[in-house]
Coordinates of C-alpha atoms in Angstrom, one line a residue:
X1467 CA 85.6 17.0 -93.8
X1468 CA 87.4 14.7 -91.6
X1469 CA 90.8 13.8 -92.5
X1470 CA 91.8 10.2 -91.8
X1471 CA 93.1 10.6 -88.2
X1472 CA 90.8 13.5 -87.2
X1473 CA 87.2 13.9 -86.4
X1474 CA 85.5 10.6 -86.7
X1475 CA 87.8 7.9 -87.9
X1476 CA 91.2 6.7 -86.7
X1477 CA 94.5 7.2 -88.7
X1478 CA 95.0 4.5 -91.0
X1479 CA 97.6 2.8 -93.2
X1480 CA 96.9 2.1 -96.8
X1481 CA 94.8 -0.9 -95.1
X1482 CA 91.1 -0.5 -94.8
X1483 CA 90.1 0.1 -91.2
X1484 CA 87.2 -1.2 -89.6
X1485 CA 84.0 0.7 -90.1
X1486 CA 83.6 3.7 -87.6
X1487 CA 80.9 5.9 -86.4
X1488 CA 81.5 9.0 -84.3
X1489 CA 80.2 9.1 -80.7
X1490 CA 78.0 6.2 -81.2
X1491 CA 76.9 6.3 -77.7
X1492 CA 75.2 9.7 -78.3
X1493 CA 71.7 9.8 -80.0
X1494 CA 71.8 13.2 -81.5
X1495 CA 73.2 14.0 -85.1
X1496 CA 77.2 14.5 -85.1
X1497 CA 78.5 17.1 -87.7
X1498 CA 81.6 18.5 -87.0
X1499 CA 81.9 19.5 -83.5
X1500 CA 85.3 20.9 -82.5
X1501 CA 88.4 18.7 -82.6
X1502 CA 91.8 19.2 -81.4
X1503 CA 91.9 21.8 -78.8
X1504 CA 90.4 24.7 -80.5
X1505 CA 86.4 24.7 -80.6
X1506 CA 84.9 25.2 -84.1
X1507 CA 81.6 26.2 -82.2
X1508 CA 80.8 29.2 -80.1
X1509 CA 78.4 29.5 -76.9
X1510 CA 75.5 31.8 -77.7
X1511 CA 73.4 33.0 -74.9
X1512 CA 70.1 31.9 -76.8
X1513 CA 67.2 30.7 -74.5
X1514 CA 65.0 29.9 -77.4
X1515 CA 65.3 26.5 -79.4
X1516 CA 64.8 25.8 -83.0
X1517 CA 61.4 24.6 -83.8
X1518 CA 60.8 21.0 -84.9
X1519 CA 60.6 19.6 -88.3
X1520 CA 57.9 21.3 -90.2
X1521 CA 56.8 24.7 -90.2
X1522 CA 53.6 26.9 -90.0
X1523 CA 53.2 30.1 -91.8
X1524 CA 49.5 30.8 -90.5
X1525 CA 46.5 30.6 -92.7
X1526 CA 46.1 28.1 -95.6
X1527 CA 44.6 28.4 -98.8
X1528 CA 44.2 25.2 -100.5
X1529 CA 43.8 24.8 -104.3
X1530 CA 43.3 21.1 -105.1
X1531 CA 43.3 19.7 -108.5
X1532 CA 41.8 16.5 -107.3
X1533 CA 39.0 18.5 -105.6
X1534 CA 39.7 17.2 -102.3
X1535 CA 37.9 19.1 -99.3
X1536 CA 40.4 18.3 -96.8
X1537 CA 41.8 21.6 -95.0
X1538 CA 44.5 21.3 -92.6
X1539 CA 44.9 22.9 -89.2
X1540 CA 48.2 23.3 -87.4
X1541 CA 49.7 24.8 -84.2
X1542 CA 46.3 25.3 -82.7
X1543 CA 45.2 27.7 -85.3
X1544 CA 42.2 27.1 -87.9
X1545 CA 43.4 26.6 -91.5
X1546 CA 41.3 28.2 -94.1
X1547 CA 40.8 26.0 -97.4
X1548 CA 39.7 27.2 -100.7
X1549 CA 39.2 24.7 -103.4
X1550 CA 39.9 25.2 -107.1
X1551 CA 40.0 22.9 -109.9
X1552 CA 42.9 22.9 -112.4
X1553 CA 43.0 26.1 -114.5
X1554 CA 40.9 28.0 -112.2
X1555 CA 41.8 31.4 -111.0
X1556 CA 42.1 32.2 -107.2
X1557 CA 40.9 35.7 -107.1
X1558 CA 39.7 36.0 -103.6
X1559 CA 42.8 38.0 -102.5
X1560 CA 45.2 40.6 -103.4
X1561 CA 47.0 38.5 -106.0
X1562 CA 45.1 36.3 -108.4
X1563 CA 46.7 33.1 -109.4
X1564 CA 46.0 30.5 -112.0
X1565 CA 47.8 27.2 -112.5
X1566 CA 48.0 24.6 -114.8
X1567 CA 49.6 21.2 -115.4
X1568 CA 53.1 22.5 -116.1
X1569 CA 56.2 20.3 -117.3
X1570 CA 58.7 17.9 -115.9
X1571 CA 62.1 19.8 -116.6
X1572 CA 63.9 21.6 -115.5
X1573 CA 63.8 20.3 -111.9
X1574 CA 63.2 23.2 -109.4
X1575 CA 61.4 26.5 -110.2
X1576 CA 62.0 28.0 -113.5
X1577 CA 60.3 30.7 -115.7
X1578 CA 57.5 29.7 -118.3
X1579 CA 55.4 32.0 -120.6
X1580 CA 53.1 33.9 -118.0
X1581 CA 54.4 32.3 -115.0
X1582 CA 56.6 29.9 -112.8
X1583 CA 56.9 26.2 -113.3
X1584 CA 57.9 24.0 -110.2
X1585 CA 59.1 20.4 -110.5
X1586 CA 60.2 18.0 -108.0
X1587 CA 61.2 14.3 -108.2
X1588 CA 59.6 11.6 -105.9
X1589 CA 59.4 7.9 -107.1
X1590 CA 57.5 6.7 -104.3
X1591 CA 55.2 9.5 -103.4
X1592 CA 51.3 9.1 -103.5
X1593 CA 50.6 12.9 -103.4
X1594 CA 52.5 16.1 -103.5
X1595 CA 51.3 19.5 -102.5
X1596 CA 53.1 22.7 -103.3
X1597 CA 53.2 25.2 -100.7
X1598 CA 53.7 28.9 -101.3
X1599 CA 54.0 31.9 -99.0
X1600 CA 53.5 35.0 -101.0
X1601 CA 55.1 38.4 -100.1
X1602 CA 52.7 40.9 -98.5
X1603 CA 50.0 38.4 -97.8
X1604 CA 48.8 38.5 -94.3
X1605 CA 50.4 40.3 -91.1
X1606 CA 53.7 39.1 -89.5
X1607 CA 51.8 37.3 -87.0
X1608 CA 49.2 35.7 -89.3
X1609 CA 50.8 34.9 -92.6
X1610 CA 49.1 32.8 -95.2
X1611 CA 50.1 29.8 -97.1
X1612 CA 48.6 29.0 -100.6
X1613 CA 48.7 25.3 -101.4
X1614 CA 48.3 23.4 -104.5
X1615 CA 47.5 19.8 -104.4
X1616 CA 48.9 18.2 -107.4
X1617 CA 46.8 15.6 -109.6
X1618 CA 48.5 12.3 -110.3
X1619 CA 47.1 12.4 -113.8
X1620 CA 47.5 16.0 -114.7
X1621 CA 50.7 17.1 -112.8
X1622 CA 52.9 13.9 -113.0
X1623 CA 55.2 12.6 -115.7
X1624 CA 57.1 9.5 -114.6
X1625 CA 58.4 10.2 -111.2
X1626 CA 58.4 14.1 -111.7
X1627 CA 55.5 16.1 -110.0
X1628 CA 55.1 19.5 -111.8
X1629 CA 52.7 22.4 -111.8
X1630 CA 52.8 25.9 -113.5
X1631 CA 51.4 28.9 -111.6
X1632 CA 50.6 32.2 -113.3
X1633 CA 50.4 35.5 -111.4
X1634 CA 53.3 35.1 -109.1
X1635 CA 55.9 38.0 -108.5
X1636 CA 59.4 37.3 -110.0
X1637 CA 61.0 37.1 -106.6
X1638 CA 60.3 37.1 -103.0
X1639 CA 58.1 34.1 -102.7
X1640 CA 58.8 31.3 -100.5
X1641 CA 58.1 27.6 -101.3
X1642 CA 58.3 24.1 -100.2
X1643 CA 56.4 20.8 -100.7
X1644 CA 54.4 18.5 -98.6
X1645 CA 54.6 15.0 -99.7
X1646 CA 52.9 11.7 -98.6
X1647 CA 53.4 8.2 -99.5
X1648 CA 53.7 4.5 -98.2
X1649 CA 53.9 4.4 -94.6
X1650 CA 56.1 2.0 -92.4
X1651 CA 59.8 2.3 -91.9
X1652 CA 59.9 -1.5 -92.9
X1653 CA 59.6 -0.3 -96.5
X1654 CA 62.4 2.3 -96.1
X1655 CA 60.1 5.3 -96.4
X1656 CA 59.8 8.2 -94.0
X1657 CA 56.8 10.2 -95.7
X1658 CA 55.0 12.9 -93.3
X1659 CA 52.9 15.3 -95.2
X1660 CA 52.7 17.6 -92.0
X1661 CA 56.2 18.8 -92.8
X1662 CA 56.9 21.4 -95.6
X1663 CA 60.0 20.1 -97.2
X1664 CA 62.8 22.1 -99.1
X1665 CA 63.1 21.6 -102.6
X1666 CA 66.5 19.8 -103.4
X1667 CA 66.9 22.0 -106.6
X1668 CA 66.1 25.2 -105.0
X1669 CA 68.8 27.8 -106.0
X1670 CA 68.2 30.1 -103.0
X1671 CA 67.3 29.1 -99.6
X1672 CA 65.4 31.3 -97.1
X1673 CA 65.9 30.7 -93.2
X1674 CA 66.9 32.9 -90.2
X1675 CA 68.4 36.4 -91.2
X1676 CA 71.5 36.5 -88.9
X1677 CA 74.1 33.9 -88.4
X1678 CA 73.7 32.0 -85.1
X1679 CA 70.6 34.2 -84.1
X1680 CA 67.2 32.7 -83.6
X1681 CA 64.9 35.3 -82.8
X1682 CA 61.3 35.3 -84.3
X1683 CA 62.2 33.9 -87.6
X1684 CA 61.4 30.3 -88.3
X1685 CA 64.0 27.8 -88.1
X1686 CA 62.5 26.3 -91.2
X1687 CA 64.4 26.5 -94.5
X1688 CA 62.3 27.3 -97.8
X1689 CA 63.2 27.6 -101.3
X1690 CA 63.1 31.1 -102.8
X1691 CA 64.1 32.6 -106.3
X1692 CA 65.1 35.7 -107.9
X1693 CA 64.1 36.6 -111.6
X1694 CA 63.9 40.3 -111.0
X1695 CA 67.6 41.0 -110.8
X1696 CA 69.9 41.8 -113.9
X1697 CA 72.5 39.2 -114.7
X1698 CA 75.8 39.7 -113.0
X1699 CA 78.3 41.5 -114.8
X1700 CA 81.5 39.1 -114.9
X1701 CA 83.2 41.0 -117.5
X1702 CA 86.1 38.7 -118.8
X1703 CA 86.2 36.8 -115.6
X1704 CA 86.6 33.3 -117.7
X1705 CA 90.0 34.5 -118.7
X1706 CA 91.2 34.5 -115.1
X1707 CA 93.1 32.6 -113.5
X1708 CA 93.1 29.2 -115.0
X1709 CA 96.2 28.2 -113.2
X1710 CA 98.0 24.9 -113.8
X1711 CA 97.6 22.4 -110.9
X1712 CA 101.4 22.4 -110.6
X1713 CA 101.4 26.0 -109.5
X1714 CA 98.8 25.9 -106.8
X1715 CA 99.4 27.4 -103.4
X1716 CA 96.1 26.6 -101.6
X1717 CA 94.7 28.3 -98.5
X1718 CA 92.0 26.8 -96.8
X1719 CA 89.7 28.9 -95.0
X1720 CA 86.2 29.6 -93.5
X1721 CA 84.4 32.6 -95.1
X1722 CA 83.0 33.7 -91.7
X1723 CA 85.7 32.7 -89.4
X1724 CA 88.2 34.6 -91.8
X1725 CA 86.8 38.2 -90.7
X1726 CA 84.3 37.6 -88.1
X1727 CA 86.1 38.8 -85.2
X1728 CA 86.5 42.7 -84.4
X1729 CA 90.3 42.1 -84.9
X1730 CA 89.8 41.9 -88.7
X1731 CA 89.3 45.7 -88.6
X1732 CA 86.1 45.6 -90.4
X1733 CA 82.8 47.1 -89.8
X1734 CA 80.2 45.0 -88.0
X1735 CA 78.1 44.9 -91.2
X1736 CA 80.7 43.0 -93.3
X1737 CA 82.4 41.0 -90.8
X1738 CA 82.2 37.2 -91.4
X1739 CA 80.8 37.8 -95.0
X1740 CA 81.6 37.3 -98.6
X1741 CA 82.2 41.2 -98.9
X1742 CA 84.4 40.9 -96.0
X1743 CA 86.7 38.4 -97.4
X1744 CA 87.4 40.8 -100.4
X1745 CA 88.8 43.2 -98.0
X1746 CA 91.6 40.7 -97.1
X1747 CA 92.8 40.1 -100.6
X1748 CA 95.8 41.9 -100.0
X1749 CA 96.9 39.7 -97.2
X1750 CA 96.3 36.7 -99.2
X1751 CA 98.5 38.1 -102.0
X1752 CA 101.1 39.0 -99.3
X1753 CA 101.2 35.5 -98.2
X1754 CA 101.7 34.3 -101.7
X1755 CA 98.2 32.3 -102.0
X1756 CA 97.0 31.7 -105.7
X1757 CA 94.0 29.7 -104.6
X1758 CA 91.4 29.6 -101.7
X1759 CA 89.7 26.5 -100.5
X1760 CA 86.4 27.6 -98.8
X1761 CA 85.0 25.4 -96.2
X1762 CA 81.4 24.6 -97.2
X1763 CA 79.3 27.7 -98.5
X1764 CA 76.2 25.7 -99.2
X1765 CA 73.3 26.3 -97.2
X1766 CA 73.6 24.8 -93.8
X1767 CA 71.7 25.2 -90.3
X1768 CA 74.4 26.4 -87.9
X1769 CA 71.8 25.9 -84.9
X1770 CA 71.3 22.3 -85.8
X1771 CA 72.3 21.3 -82.3
X1772 CA 69.3 23.2 -80.9
X1773 CA 66.7 20.8 -82.3
X1774 CA 66.2 19.0 -79.2
X1775 CA 68.0 19.2 -75.6
X1776 CA 71.5 17.6 -75.6
X1777 CA 74.8 18.4 -74.1
X1778 CA 75.7 20.2 -77.4
X1779 CA 72.8 22.5 -77.6
X1780 CA 74.9 25.5 -76.5
X1781 CA 76.9 25.2 -79.4
X1782 CA 76.9 26.5 -83.0
X1783 CA 78.1 24.6 -86.1
X1784 CA 80.5 27.2 -87.6
X1785 CA 82.1 24.9 -90.2
X1786 CA 79.0 24.0 -92.4
X1787 CA 79.6 20.2 -92.9
X1788 CA 76.0 19.4 -92.6
X1789 CA 74.4 20.5 -96.0
X1790 CA 70.7 21.5 -96.3
X1791 CA 70.6 22.2 -100.0
X1792 CA 73.3 21.6 -102.7
X1793 CA 72.6 24.6 -105.0
X1794 CA 72.1 27.7 -102.6
X1795 CA 74.7 29.7 -101.1
X1796 CA 74.9 30.4 -97.5
X1797 CA 72.6 33.1 -97.1
X1798 CA 73.9 34.3 -93.4
X1799 CA 77.3 34.9 -95.2
X1800 CA 75.5 38.1 -96.9
X1801 CA 76.5 41.4 -95.2
X1802 CA 74.1 43.1 -92.8
X1803 CA 71.7 40.2 -92.8
X1804 CA 70.9 40.7 -96.6
X1805 CA 69.4 37.2 -97.2
X1806 CA 69.7 34.8 -100.0
X1807 CA 69.5 37.2 -103.0
X1808 CA 72.3 39.4 -101.5
X1809 CA 74.1 36.4 -100.5
X1810 CA 74.2 35.3 -104.3
X1811 CA 75.2 38.5 -105.5
X1812 CA 77.9 39.2 -103.0
X1813 CA 79.5 35.5 -103.4
X1814 CA 79.8 36.5 -107.2
X1815 CA 81.5 39.8 -106.2
X1816 CA 83.7 37.8 -104.1
X1817 CA 84.6 35.2 -106.7
X1818 CA 85.2 38.2 -109.3
X1819 CA 87.3 40.0 -106.8
X1820 CA 89.8 36.9 -106.1
X1821 CA 89.9 36.2 -109.9
X1822 CA 90.8 39.7 -110.7
X1823 CA 93.7 39.1 -108.0
X1824 CA 94.9 36.1 -109.7
X1825 CA 93.5 33.8 -106.9
X1826 CA 91.2 30.8 -107.7
X1827 CA 88.2 29.7 -105.9
X1828 CA 87.9 25.9 -104.9
X1829 CA 84.8 24.9 -102.8
X1830 CA 84.8 22.0 -100.2
X1831 CA 81.7 20.2 -100.9
X1832 CA 79.6 17.6 -99.0
X1833 CA 78.0 15.3 -100.9
X1834 CA 78.3 12.2 -98.8
X1835 CA 75.6 12.9 -96.2
X1836 CA 73.2 16.0 -95.4
X1837 CA 71.9 17.5 -92.3
X1838 CA 69.0 15.0 -91.7
X1839 CA 71.0 13.0 -89.2
X1840 CA 70.1 9.1 -88.4
X1841 CA 67.1 7.3 -87.7
X1842 CA 67.3 7.8 -84.1
X1843 CA 66.8 11.3 -84.6
X1844 CA 64.9 11.7 -87.8
X1845 CA 65.1 15.6 -88.5
X1846 CA 63.3 16.0 -91.7
X1847 CA 64.3 19.1 -94.0
X1848 CA 64.1 17.7 -97.5
X1849 CA 65.5 14.6 -98.8
X1850 CA 64.3 12.1 -96.0
X1851 CA 60.6 13.3 -96.6
X1852 CA 60.7 13.4 -100.4
X1853 CA 62.1 10.1 -100.9
X1854 CA 64.1 8.7 -98.2
X1855 CA 64.6 5.1 -100.1
X1856 CA 66.0 6.7 -103.4
X1857 CA 68.2 9.5 -101.6
X1858 CA 70.0 7.5 -99.0
X1859 CA 71.7 4.2 -98.7
X1860 CA 69.9 1.7 -96.6
X1861 CA 70.5 -1.6 -94.9
X1862 CA 67.6 -3.3 -96.5
X1863 CA 68.1 -6.4 -94.2
X1864 CA 67.8 -4.3 -91.0
X1865 CA 64.4 -2.8 -90.7
X1866 CA 65.6 -1.0 -93.0
X1867 CA 68.0 1.5 -91.4
X1868 CA 70.2 4.2 -92.7
X1869 CA 73.8 3.1 -93.6
X1870 CA 76.4 5.2 -92.0
X1871 CA 79.9 5.5 -93.9
X1872 CA 79.8 9.6 -93.1
X1873 CA 80.0 9.3 -89.5
X1874 CA 77.0 11.8 -89.5
X1875 CA 74.2 9.2 -89.3
X1876 CA 73.4 9.0 -93.1
X1877 CA 75.0 8.4 -96.4
X1878 CA 73.7 9.9 -99.6
X1879 CA 72.9 7.3 -102.3
X1880 CA 75.5 9.2 -104.7
X1881 CA 75.4 6.5 -107.5
X1882 CA 71.7 6.1 -107.8
X1883 CA 70.8 7.6 -111.2
X1884 CA 68.8 10.5 -109.8
X1885 CA 70.9 11.3 -106.9
X1886 CA 74.0 11.3 -109.5
X1887 CA 72.2 13.7 -111.8
X1888 CA 71.6 16.1 -108.6
X1889 CA 75.1 16.1 -107.7
X1890 CA 76.4 16.8 -111.3
X1891 CA 73.7 19.5 -111.8
X1892 CA 74.7 21.1 -108.7
X1893 CA 78.4 21.2 -109.7
X1894 CA 77.5 22.5 -113.0
X1895 CA 75.5 25.1 -111.4
X1896 CA 78.4 26.4 -109.3
X1897 CA 80.6 26.7 -112.1
X1898 CA 78.1 28.4 -114.7
X1899 CA 76.4 30.6 -112.2
X1900 CA 79.4 31.4 -109.8
X1901 CA 82.5 30.6 -111.8
X1902 CA 84.0 28.4 -109.1
X1903 CA 87.5 26.9 -110.4
X1904 CA 87.4 23.8 -108.5
X1905 CA 86.0 21.5 -105.7
X1906 CA 87.4 19.5 -103.0
X1907 CA 85.1 16.4 -102.3
X1908 CA 84.7 15.7 -98.6
X1909 CA 84.8 11.9 -97.7
X1910 CA 85.0 11.3 -101.4
X1911 CA 85.1 7.4 -100.9
X1912 CA 81.6 7.6 -100.1
X1913 CA 81.1 8.6 -103.8
X1914 CA 82.8 5.4 -104.9
X1915 CA 80.0 3.2 -103.2
X1916 CA 76.9 1.6 -104.6
X1917 CA 73.5 1.9 -103.3
X1918 CA 74.1 -1.1 -100.8
X1919 CA 77.4 0.3 -99.6
X1920 CA 79.6 -1.9 -101.6
X1921 CA 82.8 -0.4 -103.0
X1922 CA 82.5 0.1 -107.0
X1923 CA 85.6 -0.5 -109.1
X1924 CA 84.4 2.3 -111.6
X1925 CA 81.8 4.4 -109.6
X1926 CA 79.8 6.0 -112.5
X1927 CA 79.8 9.6 -110.5
X1928 CA 83.3 9.9 -110.1
X1929 CA 83.8 8.7 -113.9
X1930 CA 81.0 11.4 -114.9
X1931 CA 82.5 14.4 -112.8
X1932 CA 85.8 13.8 -114.6
X1933 CA 84.3 13.4 -118.0
X1934 CA 81.8 16.2 -117.8
X1935 CA 82.2 19.1 -120.3
X1936 CA 81.1 21.8 -118.0
X1937 CA 83.5 20.7 -115.3
X1938 CA 86.4 19.9 -117.8
X1939 CA 88.6 23.1 -116.6
X1940 CA 87.9 22.6 -112.8
X1941 CA 90.3 21.1 -110.2
X1942 CA 88.8 18.0 -108.7
X1943 CA 90.3 16.9 -105.5
X1944 CA 89.5 13.8 -103.4
X1945 CA 89.4 13.3 -99.8
X1946 CA 90.0 9.6 -100.5
X1947 CA 88.6 7.9 -97.4
X1948 CA 85.5 7.6 -95.4
X1949 CA 84.1 6.6 -92.1
X1950 CA 83.6 2.9 -93.4
X1951 CA 87.3 2.1 -93.8
X1952 CA 87.3 2.7 -97.6
X1953 CA 91.0 4.3 -97.6
X1954 CA 91.9 5.0 -101.2
X1955 CA 94.9 7.3 -100.9
X1956 CA 96.9 6.4 -104.0
X1957 CA 94.0 4.3 -105.4
X1958 CA 91.4 6.7 -105.8
X1959 CA 89.7 6.3 -109.3
X1960 CA 91.4 8.8 -111.4
X1961 CA 90.3 9.1 -115.0
X1962 CA 93.3 11.3 -115.5
X1963 CA 91.6 14.0 -113.6
X1964 CA 91.2 13.4 -109.8
X1965 CA 93.8 14.6 -107.4
X1966 CA 93.9 13.5 -103.8
X1967 CA 94.6 14.7 -100.1
X1968 CA 97.6 12.8 -99.3
X1969 CA 96.9 11.6 -95.9
X1970 CA 100.0 9.4 -95.9
X1971 CA 102.2 12.4 -96.5
X1972 CA 100.7 14.2 -93.6
X1973 CA 101.2 11.1 -91.3
X1974 CA 104.9 10.3 -92.3
X1975 CA 105.9 13.8 -92.1
X1976 CA 104.4 14.3 -88.7
X1977 CA 106.2 11.0 -87.4
X1978 CA 109.6 12.2 -89.2
X1979 CA 109.6 15.8 -87.5
X1980 CA 108.7 14.5 -84.0
X1981 CA 111.8 12.1 -84.3
X1982 CA 110.3 8.5 -85.0
X1983 CA 113.1 6.4 -85.9
X1984 CA 113.8 4.7 -89.4
X1985 CA 112.0 7.2 -91.4
X1986 CA 114.7 9.0 -93.6
X1987 CA 113.8 7.3 -96.7
X1988 CA 110.1 7.6 -96.2
X1989 CA 110.8 11.5 -95.6
X1990 CA 112.5 11.5 -99.0
X1991 CA 109.8 9.9 -100.5
X1992 CA 107.1 12.0 -99.4
X1993 CA 108.7 15.2 -100.2
X1994 CA 109.7 14.1 -103.7
X1995 CA 106.2 13.4 -104.7
X1996 CA 105.3 10.1 -103.1
X1997 CA 106.2 7.9 -106.1
X1998 CA 105.2 4.7 -104.3
X1999 CA 101.6 5.9 -104.2
X2000 CA 101.2 7.6 -107.6
X2001 CA 103.9 6.9 -110.1
X2002 CA 102.9 3.1 -110.0
X2003 CA 99.6 4.0 -111.2
X2004 CA 100.8 6.3 -113.9
X2005 CA 99.5 9.3 -111.9
X2006 CA 101.0 12.7 -111.8
X2007 CA 103.0 14.0 -109.1
X2008 CA 100.7 17.0 -108.5
X2009 CA 98.0 14.4 -108.2
X2010 CA 99.3 14.4 -104.6
X2011 CA 97.8 17.4 -102.5
X2012 CA 100.5 17.8 -99.7
X2013 CA 99.3 19.0 -96.2
X2014 CA 100.3 18.7 -92.6
X2015 CA 97.3 20.3 -90.9
X2016 CA 93.7 21.1 -92.2
X2017 CA 90.5 22.1 -90.7
X2018 CA 90.4 18.7 -89.0
X2019 CA 92.0 17.6 -85.9
X2020 CA 95.0 19.5 -84.1
X2021 CA 96.2 23.1 -85.4
X2022 CA 99.8 23.4 -85.9
X2023 CA 100.3 25.0 -82.5
X2024 CA 98.4 21.9 -81.1
X2025 CA 100.8 19.5 -82.9
X2026 CA 103.8 20.7 -81.1
X2027 CA 102.0 21.4 -77.7
X2028 CA 100.0 18.1 -76.8
X2029 CA 100.7 14.5 -76.9
X2030 CA 96.9 13.6 -76.8
X2031 CA 93.7 15.3 -77.6
X2032 CA 91.8 17.5 -75.0
X2033 CA 88.3 17.9 -76.5
X2034 CA 86.7 18.8 -73.1
X2035 CA 84.5 21.7 -74.0
X2036 CA 82.5 20.2 -76.8
X2037 CA 79.9 17.9 -75.0
X2038 CA 81.8 14.8 -76.6
X2039 CA 83.7 13.7 -73.4
X2040 CA 86.7 13.1 -75.6
X2041 CA 85.2 10.7 -77.9
X2042 CA 85.4 12.7 -80.9
X2043 CA 88.6 12.9 -82.9
X2044 CA 91.4 10.3 -83.2
X2045 CA 93.7 9.1 -80.7
X2046 CA 96.7 8.9 -83.2
X2047 CA 97.9 12.5 -84.2
X2048 CA 101.4 11.6 -84.3
X2049 CA 102.0 14.8 -82.0
X2050 CA 104.7 15.6 -79.5
X2051 CA 104.3 18.3 -76.9
X2052 CA 108.1 19.1 -76.6
X2053 CA 108.2 18.1 -72.8
X2054 CA 105.1 20.0 -71.3
X2055 CA 101.4 19.1 -72.3
X2056 CA 99.5 22.1 -73.2
X2057 CA 100.4 25.7 -72.6
X2058 CA 103.5 26.8 -70.7
X2059 CA 105.7 29.6 -69.9
X2060 CA 108.9 27.6 -70.0
X2061 CA 111.0 29.5 -72.4
X2062 CA 113.0 26.5 -73.4
X2063 CA 109.9 24.5 -74.4
X2064 CA 108.3 27.3 -76.1
X2065 CA 111.6 27.8 -78.4
X2066 CA 111.5 24.1 -79.1
X2067 CA 107.9 24.3 -80.2
X2068 CA 108.8 27.5 -82.5
X2069 CA 111.7 25.4 -84.1
X2070 CA 109.5 22.4 -84.8
X2071 CA 106.8 24.6 -86.4
X2072 CA 109.6 25.8 -88.5
X2073 CA 110.5 22.3 -89.5
X2074 CA 107.0 21.5 -90.5
X2075 CA 106.8 24.4 -92.8
X2076 CA 110.3 23.8 -94.2
X2077 CA 109.1 20.3 -95.0
X2078 CA 106.2 21.5 -97.1
X2079 CA 108.3 24.1 -98.8
X2080 CA 110.9 21.4 -100.1
X2081 CA 108.2 19.0 -101.0
X2082 CA 109.1 19.0 -104.9
X2083 CA 108.6 16.0 -107.1
X2084 CA 111.4 14.3 -108.8
X2085 CA 109.7 14.1 -112.3
X2086 CA 109.4 17.7 -113.2
X2087 CA 110.4 20.8 -111.0
X2088 CA 106.9 21.6 -109.2
X2089 CA 106.8 23.6 -106.1
X2090 CA 105.1 22.6 -102.9
X2091 CA 101.1 22.7 -102.5
X2092 CA 100.7 24.2 -99.1
X2093 CA 97.4 24.0 -96.9
X2094 CA 97.1 26.5 -94.2
X2095 CA 94.4 27.2 -91.6
X2096 CA 94.0 30.6 -90.2
X2097 CA 95.9 29.6 -87.1
X2098 CA 98.6 28.2 -89.2
X2099 CA 99.1 31.5 -91.3
X2100 CA 99.4 33.3 -87.8
X2101 CA 102.1 30.7 -87.0
X2102 CA 103.8 31.1 -90.1
X2103 CA 104.2 35.0 -89.7
X2104 CA 105.4 34.5 -86.1
X2105 CA 107.9 31.5 -86.7
X2106 CA 109.6 32.7 -90.1
X2107 CA 110.8 36.0 -88.8

């Protein structure tokens, strides 16, 4: 997500910086507003605001194994309660359902003989209710929920709550959970059974239909599944491309932004979609790219800023660094509003097409925090309401409050055994189901912290990712810092697997090109492999991922056009981003018609490109590793004629 020296934390030397948060004066969540001088969010003329946490489908049928007679009413509508004991059949509607105790594994929803099994972890819950919205039940304005209140004796194994339901269709069902437990924030819990929560292990997520459009669709997100479709035909995809790390030329891109504009030449139905990217593969090959690194494609809420009135509620989160679920592909990247099932199929088509062209697919993954913000704005989607005390790092001496090493209000408790397994299961899922070639871990230093936030010498999650057999062929790349000052460039736990974004390379090359004195030796060290950072730890030269610009901070054009940031349009009042970008405006701040300044800026951009292209190591002859944003590709084409 944020490079050191970009969105939320100052540029640092190898010494750890002081803990930092982003725009702490603002009470609302902060998840990737625009930085530099290009907004990553777009104004939309939408009057409606996202609904609050929780959601209401309409009528409620309640099947209670504990024989509770409690019915729930929401949104001023009367709820309907139908009580059934375990094993009985609900036959008073079009679709008879029968349910039984079920099994604890696998987590999520899975097929069993005669039905579907639902399983969810919650260590501290006192009650769990499965909520189902069935297709073709009720009208659009009066839809029906079927609820199964689980019995602690019959539907619970250890800390896993489970139930098997017969009679459900093989696709099209939306589901979630109501979960209750101990009250009182002093214990670290945030239970609220008025909210329907998203299953952390949902493989598909259903929300609004179109990106950035909040019409009649609910703003709540629900799990769904598809056991109807035939398996995707991958052919001999596993044979391709499997490139050596030393040969990678990586192009960083946002799936939607890559083709969303009409200048892409694509039809409206496929602009900004997985399929739209396929049409641009010849362009990538022309650039010499052999790997794409996709900004987050996990399901996220692009309208998160509309949860409540705030200065940024006109903005849309286009980057996706605000994860809702770690297993489901972003459904609104499907073409023509196709939804979650189409998104899954089209993402696979995109990966296969890229592989056929010899291009690997690396995902930028965000396991350091979720979209649920901080305690000042307790937006509840999933983890907070399922088991806040397990899923998040807490300051147990402070009421207890969420620890914030991510700069986005919360920090995932990645080295807790349950959360660690969730992350590993997620990574394995993307490799097995979508044939992903590698992962770039956003703010990866968070993954090196224990439950209380203390840095770990041998973080279990980092080690298990490196040693996992399913992930053995994957490229694994760390962004080796976080917003709490844990700066691990050159020191990230490696286990002979982990590569790193080399933030020191970026900073030193920027300073050298803009003319800071005394940097000739430093420049030579950086372009020849950063031996001072990697050789001393017996690392490989290609463990250093060299870059000058990325999605965070200034574009290359900004780097030669501004001495300071001008984040004026995103509601942050200039508080976001860093103040040390090592940029030079070539004599005029911002845009200018001065031809002398424009020529100088063009030469400076060429200098940056040359620096990347000569960045070869001195141990073996390796090419440069090049990171380009969409803007930089444009600059590359213009300035290297």
